């Protein structure tokens, strides 16, 4: 009875933290965009007690003991060999029950053994299919989870991590220091450039580009404690698609012919997802969509996707027991 009371008390606290201004806005927009699907997604997004966290292992600090502990605690590999691209060194564990594995603190000079994240955020990395020796650009790299994940897959010939925001750039540097050993860090360049100009500064330089764009982060926005900040965010939300389009245009310029690009966001908003990609495809004659439906099919046991998407895109929908996402992924190739 006591544990039930504590659980209800915790639920009450979490419920109070939801920003009603944002929830009302989402209810209006997503009920229109997603129909009945929104109800189930809403239940997960508004209840952090149902959220799940994946454990991405760090191949530069391997621990057999950690893998054994994860298995004992009911974790299993998130990704399987049926994927079109899955490097042997890429290991991620998940479990169906909610909860977070204990986090590791940053210790200078010591590598962390794992990174905790939303498992859906690894889909853009797997869609990019980075290979050894390639020149890779992570255009909006902070806080660094996808950069770390990319380096679990392959050893790029050069890896450029960019983050325009000052505080987020510091966070990115700390993440890289926490997961990547010294010899490999020398292959990584961290910059604070405006991503909209990188294409002009470094034209046709990269084999692969990841654009994990600034977006209206549905999960975190729902728990904005500052109503004024939340209201301002919702006003500025309309301008995000323009920024995302400019970042994509820049990324395409930075990409060599034959190279490929993955665009991702952690929002359900079609204005920031499909609409941005459609605008790029309609305005840039030198890019073509790349089919990622095989990847989606290979992970369909662990992830729920919105139906009716085109073959070059997917949208992960959170649901209970598979509380991953939101995560939008689209892949393009430069001709």
Tab-separated table of C-alpha atoms in Angstrom:
chain	number	residue	atom	x	y	z
A	1	UNK	CA	0.000	0.000	0.000
A	2	UNK	CA	2.846	2.369	0.880
A	3	UNK	CA	4.599	1.745	-2.438
A	4	UNK	CA	1.311	2.389	-4.250
A	5	UNK	CA	0.880	5.693	-2.377
A	6	UNK	CA	4.443	6.720	-3.232
A	7	UNK	CA	3.895	5.801	-6.872
A	8	UNK	CA	0.691	7.852	-7.018
A	9	UNK	CA	2.464	10.752	-5.313
A	10	UNK	CA	5.266	10.573	-7.896
A	11	UNK	CA	2.718	10.395	-10.698
A	12	UNK	CA	1.012	13.454	-9.247
A	13	UNK	CA	4.278	15.396	-9.145
A	14	UNK	CA	5.102	14.482	-12.728
A	15	UNK	CA	1.586	15.326	-13.839
A	16	UNK	CA	1.875	18.801	-12.251
A	17	UNK	CA	5.066	19.463	-14.189
A	18	UNK	CA	3.327	19.193	-17.566
A	19	UNK	CA	3.111	22.572	-19.262
A	20	UNK	CA	-0.581	23.017	-20.127
A	21	UNK	CA	0.138	25.685	-22.771
A	22	UNK	CA	2.299	23.235	-24.710
A	23	UNK	CA	-0.067	20.298	-24.191
A	24	UNK	CA	-3.027	22.314	-25.483
A	25	UNK	CA	-1.015	23.304	-28.550
A	26	UNK	CA	0.045	19.689	-29.172
A	27	UNK	CA	-3.506	18.402	-28.662
A	28	UNK	CA	-4.790	20.728	-31.354
A	29	UNK	CA	-1.972	20.106	-33.854
A	30	UNK	CA	-1.353	16.395	-33.401
A	31	UNK	CA	-4.987	15.352	-33.139
A	32	UNK	CA	-5.359	16.934	-36.594
A	33	UNK	CA	-2.143	15.393	-37.997
A	34	UNK	CA	-2.221	11.938	-36.367
A	35	UNK	CA	-5.933	11.373	-35.728
A	36	UNK	CA	-6.726	8.597	-33.218
A	37	UNK	CA	-3.017	7.639	-33.049
A	38	UNK	CA	-2.336	10.793	-31.020
A	39	UNK	CA	-4.233	9.461	-27.967
A	40	UNK	CA	-1.789	6.583	-27.377
A	41	UNK	CA	1.263	8.726	-28.153
A	42	UNK	CA	-0.016	11.440	-25.799
A	43	UNK	CA	-0.382	8.884	-22.960
A	44	UNK	CA	3.308	7.986	-23.241
A	45	UNK	CA	4.669	11.520	-23.726
A	46	UNK	CA	2.789	12.863	-20.702
A	47	UNK	CA	3.854	9.992	-18.402
A	48	UNK	CA	7.637	9.864	-17.831
A	49	UNK	CA	7.107	6.805	-15.622
A	50	UNK	CA	6.433	4.838	-18.826
A	51	UNK	CA	9.590	6.045	-20.616
A	52	UNK	CA	12.349	3.609	-21.558
A	53	UNK	CA	16.079	4.143	-22.002
A	54	UNK	CA	18.514	2.245	-24.170
A	55	UNK	CA	22.103	1.430	-23.179
A	56	UNK	CA	24.600	2.007	-26.013
A	57	UNK	CA	27.862	0.239	-25.185
A	58	UNK	CA	31.163	2.014	-25.770
A	59	UNK	CA	33.467	-0.246	-27.821
A	60	UNK	CA	36.472	1.784	-26.598
A	61	UNK	CA	35.760	0.752	-23.005
A	62	UNK	CA	34.362	-2.767	-23.322
A	63	UNK	CA	33.084	-4.647	-20.281
A	64	UNK	CA	31.869	-8.264	-20.396
A	65	UNK	CA	30.629	-7.801	-16.845
A	66	UNK	CA	28.374	-4.935	-17.992
A	67	UNK	CA	26.822	-7.060	-20.761
A	68	UNK	CA	26.171	-9.874	-18.254
A	69	UNK	CA	24.564	-7.417	-15.795
A	70	UNK	CA	22.298	-6.047	-18.528
A	71	UNK	CA	21.173	-9.541	-19.495
A	72	UNK	CA	20.435	-10.411	-15.849
A	73	UNK	CA	18.334	-7.231	-15.583
A	74	UNK	CA	16.222	-8.271	-18.564
A	75	UNK	CA	17.894	-6.272	-21.326
A	76	UNK	CA	18.311	-7.648	-24.858
A	77	UNK	CA	19.985	-6.370	-28.068
A	78	UNK	CA	17.877	-3.647	-29.724
A	79	UNK	CA	19.111	-4.344	-33.250
A	80	UNK	CA	19.572	-7.593	-35.151
A	81	UNK	CA	21.405	-8.976	-38.183
A	82	UNK	CA	18.418	-8.513	-40.491
A	83	UNK	CA	19.294	-4.804	-40.720
A	84	UNK	CA	20.861	-3.689	-44.038
A	85	UNK	CA	23.675	-2.069	-42.000
A	86	UNK	CA	24.717	-3.201	-38.533
A	87	UNK	CA	28.450	-3.183	-37.685
A	88	UNK	CA	29.548	-5.944	-35.295
A	89	UNK	CA	31.020	-3.301	-32.973
A	90	UNK	CA	27.650	-1.538	-32.573
A	91	UNK	CA	25.934	-2.846	-29.434
A	92	UNK	CA	22.792	-1.428	-27.873
A	93	UNK	CA	20.608	-3.011	-25.183
A	94	UNK	CA	16.960	-2.325	-24.329
A	95	UNK	CA	14.188	-3.853	-22.238
A	96	UNK	CA	10.420	-3.633	-22.442
A	97	UNK	CA	9.906	-2.318	-18.919
A	98	UNK	CA	10.239	1.416	-18.154
A	99	UNK	CA	13.160	2.811	-16.216
A	100	UNK	CA	16.691	4.035	-16.614
A	101	UNK	CA	19.962	2.146	-16.033
A	102	UNK	CA	22.205	4.111	-13.591
A	103	UNK	CA	24.081	6.923	-15.358
A	104	UNK	CA	27.885	7.263	-15.213
A	105	UNK	CA	29.418	10.588	-14.197
A	106	UNK	CA	32.013	12.369	-16.330
A	107	UNK	CA	35.523	11.722	-14.985
A	108	UNK	CA	38.426	13.454	-16.768
A	109	UNK	CA	40.814	10.908	-18.237
A	110	UNK	CA	38.427	7.979	-17.807
A	111	UNK	CA	36.186	6.609	-20.552
A	112	UNK	CA	32.546	5.817	-19.857
A	113	UNK	CA	31.334	2.287	-20.611
A	114	UNK	CA	27.914	3.227	-21.989
A	115	UNK	CA	25.627	6.040	-23.125
A	116	UNK	CA	21.949	6.224	-22.099
A	117	UNK	CA	19.575	7.423	-24.806
A	118	UNK	CA	16.278	7.019	-26.616
A	119	UNK	CA	16.811	3.946	-28.823
A	120	UNK	CA	15.031	5.644	-31.749
A	121	UNK	CA	17.809	8.251	-31.906
A	122	UNK	CA	20.141	5.511	-33.199
A	123	UNK	CA	18.068	4.991	-36.362
A	124	UNK	CA	19.520	8.082	-38.129
A	125	UNK	CA	23.015	6.711	-37.386
A	126	UNK	CA	22.189	3.284	-38.844
A	127	UNK	CA	20.497	4.918	-41.848
A	128	UNK	CA	23.671	6.931	-42.614
A	129	UNK	CA	25.741	3.710	-43.072
A	130	UNK	CA	29.151	5.236	-42.307
A	131	UNK	CA	32.173	3.241	-43.491
A	132	UNK	CA	35.847	3.296	-42.467
A	133	UNK	CA	37.864	6.116	-44.030
A	134	UNK	CA	34.904	8.295	-45.042
A	135	UNK	CA	34.753	12.029	-44.373
A	136	UNK	CA	31.768	12.601	-42.119
A	137	UNK	CA	30.003	15.769	-40.939
A	138	UNK	CA	27.636	15.875	-37.952
A	139	UNK	CA	26.168	19.316	-38.613
A	140	UNK	CA	24.240	19.887	-35.345
A	141	UNK	CA	26.129	17.496	-33.107
A	142	UNK	CA	25.360	18.389	-29.462
A	143	UNK	CA	24.898	16.818	-27.006
A	144	UNK	CA	26.974	14.186	-28.834
A	145	UNK	CA	25.049	10.912	-28.560
A	146	UNK	CA	24.802	10.414	-32.307
A	147	UNK	CA	28.481	11.389	-32.770
A	148	UNK	CA	29.460	8.735	-30.224
A	149	UNK	CA	27.156	6.215	-31.944
A	150	UNK	CA	28.674	6.973	-35.374
A	151	UNK	CA	32.120	6.196	-33.963
A	152	UNK	CA	30.853	2.835	-32.658
A	153	UNK	CA	30.090	1.947	-36.295
A	154	UNK	CA	33.277	2.895	-38.157
A	155	UNK	CA	36.536	4.865	-38.129
A	156	UNK	CA	35.993	7.908	-40.361
A	157	UNK	CA	38.995	9.295	-42.229
A	158	UNK	CA	37.885	12.626	-40.826
A	159	UNK	CA	34.995	13.407	-38.501
A	160	UNK	CA	33.706	16.973	-38.242
A	161	UNK	CA	31.343	17.646	-35.322
A	162	UNK	CA	29.731	21.071	-35.412
A	163	UNK	CA	27.579	22.838	-32.819
A	164	UNK	CA	26.717	26.531	-33.111
A	165	UNK	CA	25.418	27.058	-29.567
A	166	UNK	CA	28.174	27.844	-27.020
A	167	UNK	CA	26.931	25.877	-24.009
A	168	UNK	CA	25.849	22.919	-26.146
A	169	UNK	CA	29.277	22.933	-27.825
A	170	UNK	CA	30.944	22.559	-24.410
A	171	UNK	CA	28.568	19.669	-23.664
A	172	UNK	CA	29.514	18.063	-27.001
A	173	UNK	CA	33.257	18.310	-26.225
A	174	UNK	CA	32.748	16.729	-22.804
A	175	UNK	CA	30.721	13.879	-24.339
A	176	UNK	CA	33.476	13.143	-26.861
A	177	UNK	CA	36.142	13.240	-24.109
A	178	UNK	CA	34.028	10.821	-22.033
A	179	UNK	CA	33.704	8.181	-24.779
A	180	UNK	CA	36.501	8.474	-27.325
A	181	UNK	CA	40.189	7.585	-26.679
A	182	UNK	CA	43.002	10.042	-27.432
A	183	UNK	CA	44.333	8.621	-30.728
A	184	UNK	CA	40.857	8.773	-32.294
A	185	UNK	CA	40.064	12.214	-30.863
A	186	UNK	CA	42.822	13.549	-33.145
A	187	UNK	CA	40.643	12.609	-36.143
A	188	UNK	CA	37.721	14.649	-34.772
A	189	UNK	CA	37.304	18.361	-35.432
A	190	UNK	CA	34.829	20.197	-33.194
A	191	UNK	CA	33.666	23.605	-34.472
A	192	UNK	CA	31.084	26.256	-33.495
A	193	UNK	CA	30.161	27.393	-37.014
A	194	UNK	CA	26.740	28.517	-38.168
A	195	UNK	CA	25.540	25.320	-39.871
A	196	UNK	CA	23.781	27.368	-42.554
A	197	UNK	CA	27.189	28.472	-43.907
A	198	UNK	CA	29.222	25.244	-43.715
A	199	UNK	CA	28.237	24.281	-47.274
A	200	UNK	CA	29.792	27.485	-48.607
A	201	UNK	CA	32.884	27.126	-46.382
A	202	UNK	CA	33.474	23.433	-47.185
A	203	UNK	CA	31.822	22.654	-50.548
A	204	UNK	CA	31.603	18.998	-51.672
A	205	UNK	CA	33.990	17.825	-48.943
A	206	UNK	CA	32.030	15.084	-47.143
A	207	UNK	CA	30.958	11.543	-48.035
A	208	UNK	CA	28.239	11.450	-45.369
A	209	UNK	CA	26.364	14.222	-43.535
A	210	UNK	CA	24.039	13.915	-40.559
A	211	UNK	CA	21.610	16.794	-39.992
A	212	UNK	CA	20.012	16.126	-36.603
A	213	UNK	CA	18.264	19.462	-36.788
A	214	UNK	CA	17.193	21.830	-34.017
A	215	UNK	CA	13.474	21.136	-33.628
A	216	UNK	CA	10.514	21.444	-31.301
A	217	UNK	CA	11.547	18.623	-28.974
A	218	UNK	CA	8.122	17.231	-28.031
A	219	UNK	CA	9.246	15.346	-24.909
A	220	UNK	CA	11.154	18.186	-23.242
A	221	UNK	CA	8.787	20.967	-24.321
A	222	UNK	CA	5.883	19.233	-22.583
A	223	UNK	CA	7.692	19.690	-19.263
A	224	UNK	CA	8.739	23.341	-19.648
A	225	UNK	CA	8.592	24.783	-16.125
A	226	UNK	CA	8.677	28.371	-17.413
A	227	UNK	CA	5.338	29.228	-19.062
A	228	UNK	CA	6.763	32.395	-20.652
A	229	UNK	CA	9.604	30.392	-22.231
A	230	UNK	CA	7.111	27.753	-23.404
A	231	UNK	CA	4.856	30.386	-24.978
A	232	UNK	CA	7.849	31.989	-26.719
A	233	UNK	CA	8.971	28.573	-27.994
A	234	UNK	CA	5.543	27.941	-29.513
A	235	UNK	CA	5.643	31.320	-31.271
A	236	UNK	CA	9.165	30.672	-32.603
A	237	UNK	CA	8.170	27.132	-33.619
A	238	UNK	CA	6.813	28.467	-36.905
A	239	UNK	CA	10.318	29.659	-37.882
A	240	UNK	CA	12.035	26.303	-37.242
A	241	UNK	CA	11.148	24.782	-40.625
A	242	UNK	CA	12.880	27.692	-42.372
A	243	UNK	CA	16.061	27.098	-40.314
A	244	UNK	CA	15.872	23.350	-40.979
A	245	UNK	CA	15.528	23.972	-44.728
A	246	UNK	CA	18.582	26.273	-44.691
A	247	UNK	CA	20.630	23.711	-42.747
A	248	UNK	CA	19.692	21.017	-45.280
A	249	UNK	CA	20.615	23.263	-48.213
A	250	UNK	CA	24.008	23.885	-46.571
A	251	UNK	CA	24.499	20.152	-45.912
A	252	UNK	CA	23.779	19.333	-49.557
A	253	UNK	CA	26.419	21.859	-50.659
A	254	UNK	CA	28.920	20.281	-48.243
A	255	UNK	CA	28.213	16.795	-49.625
A	256	UNK	CA	30.258	15.393	-52.491
A	257	UNK	CA	28.354	14.045	-55.521
A	258	UNK	CA	27.398	10.438	-54.747
A	259	UNK	CA	27.428	11.138	-51.020
A	260	UNK	CA	24.412	10.670	-48.779
A	261	UNK	CA	22.654	12.669	-46.089
A	262	UNK	CA	20.330	11.774	-43.238
A	263	UNK	CA	17.940	14.318	-41.757
A	264	UNK	CA	16.376	13.707	-38.344
A	265	UNK	CA	14.283	15.430	-35.691
A	266	UNK	CA	12.701	14.399	-32.388
A	267	UNK	CA	9.305	15.956	-33.122
A	268	UNK	CA	6.039	14.610	-34.532
A	269	UNK	CA	5.419	17.878	-36.412
A	270	UNK	CA	4.955	17.302	-40.147
A	271	UNK	CA	5.907	20.967	-40.756
A	272	UNK	CA	9.415	20.153	-39.471
A	273	UNK	CA	9.575	16.680	-40.992
A	274	UNK	CA	7.996	15.636	-44.290
A	275	UNK	CA	7.248	19.204	-45.382
A	276	UNK	CA	10.918	20.235	-45.054
A	277	UNK	CA	12.118	17.166	-46.985
A	278	UNK	CA	9.477	17.672	-49.696
A	279	UNK	CA	10.552	21.306	-50.055
A	280	UNK	CA	14.186	20.212	-50.468
A	281	UNK	CA	13.280	17.554	-53.053
A	282	UNK	CA	11.174	20.065	-54.993
A	283	UNK	CA	13.803	22.827	-54.929
A	284	UNK	CA	17.106	20.911	-55.257
A	285	UNK	CA	17.432	19.050	-58.542
A	286	UNK	CA	20.737	17.444	-57.464
A	287	UNK	CA	19.283	15.276	-54.653
A	288	UNK	CA	17.198	12.132	-54.780
A	289	UNK	CA	15.368	10.195	-52.024
A	290	UNK	CA	16.875	6.926	-50.720
A	291	UNK	CA	14.631	4.018	-49.716
A	292	UNK	CA	15.009	3.171	-45.985
A	293	UNK	CA	11.952	0.915	-45.732
A	294	UNK	CA	14.120	-2.231	-45.309
A	295	UNK	CA	15.687	-0.728	-42.208
A	296	UNK	CA	12.245	0.150	-40.817
A	297	UNK	CA	10.963	-3.372	-41.499
A	298	UNK	CA	14.006	-4.937	-39.794
A	299	UNK	CA	13.348	-3.034	-36.535
A	300	UNK	CA	9.535	-3.163	-36.610
A	301	UNK	CA	9.442	-5.583	-33.643
A	302	UNK	CA	10.989	-2.975	-31.357
A	303	UNK	CA	9.673	0.285	-32.858
A	304	UNK	CA	6.228	1.529	-33.867
A	305	UNK	CA	6.097	3.604	-37.063
A	306	UNK	CA	3.493	5.973	-38.433
A	307	UNK	CA	1.796	4.367	-41.425
A	308	UNK	CA	1.526	6.014	-44.808
A	309	UNK	CA	5.061	7.480	-44.892
A	310	UNK	CA	7.099	7.512	-48.103
A	311	UNK	CA	9.908	4.982	-48.588
A	312	UNK	CA	12.684	7.507	-47.916
A	313	UNK	CA	11.300	8.504	-44.490
A	314	UNK	CA	9.986	7.090	-41.215
A	315	UNK	CA	8.470	8.432	-38.020
A	316	UNK	CA	8.819	6.496	-34.745
A	317	UNK	CA	5.748	6.810	-32.514
A	318	UNK	CA	6.044	6.194	-28.750
A	319	UNK	CA	3.671	3.596	-27.328
A	320	UNK	CA	3.590	1.756	-23.994
A	321	UNK	CA	6.170	-1.032	-23.898
A	322	UNK	CA	7.856	0.548	-26.955
A	323	UNK	CA	8.143	4.102	-25.679
A	324	UNK	CA	10.795	5.133	-28.233
A	325	UNK	CA	10.624	8.335	-30.229
A	326	UNK	CA	9.304	10.630	-31.479
A	327	UNK	CA	12.008	10.355	-34.129
A	328	UNK	CA	11.736	11.357	-37.767
A	329	UNK	CA	14.370	10.062	-40.214
A	330	UNK	CA	14.775	10.785	-43.935
A	331	UNK	CA	17.620	9.882	-46.285
A	332	UNK	CA	18.769	11.660	-49.442
A	333	UNK	CA	21.589	11.164	-51.948
A	334	UNK	CA	23.422	13.849	-53.916
A	335	UNK	CA	23.601	13.191	-57.638
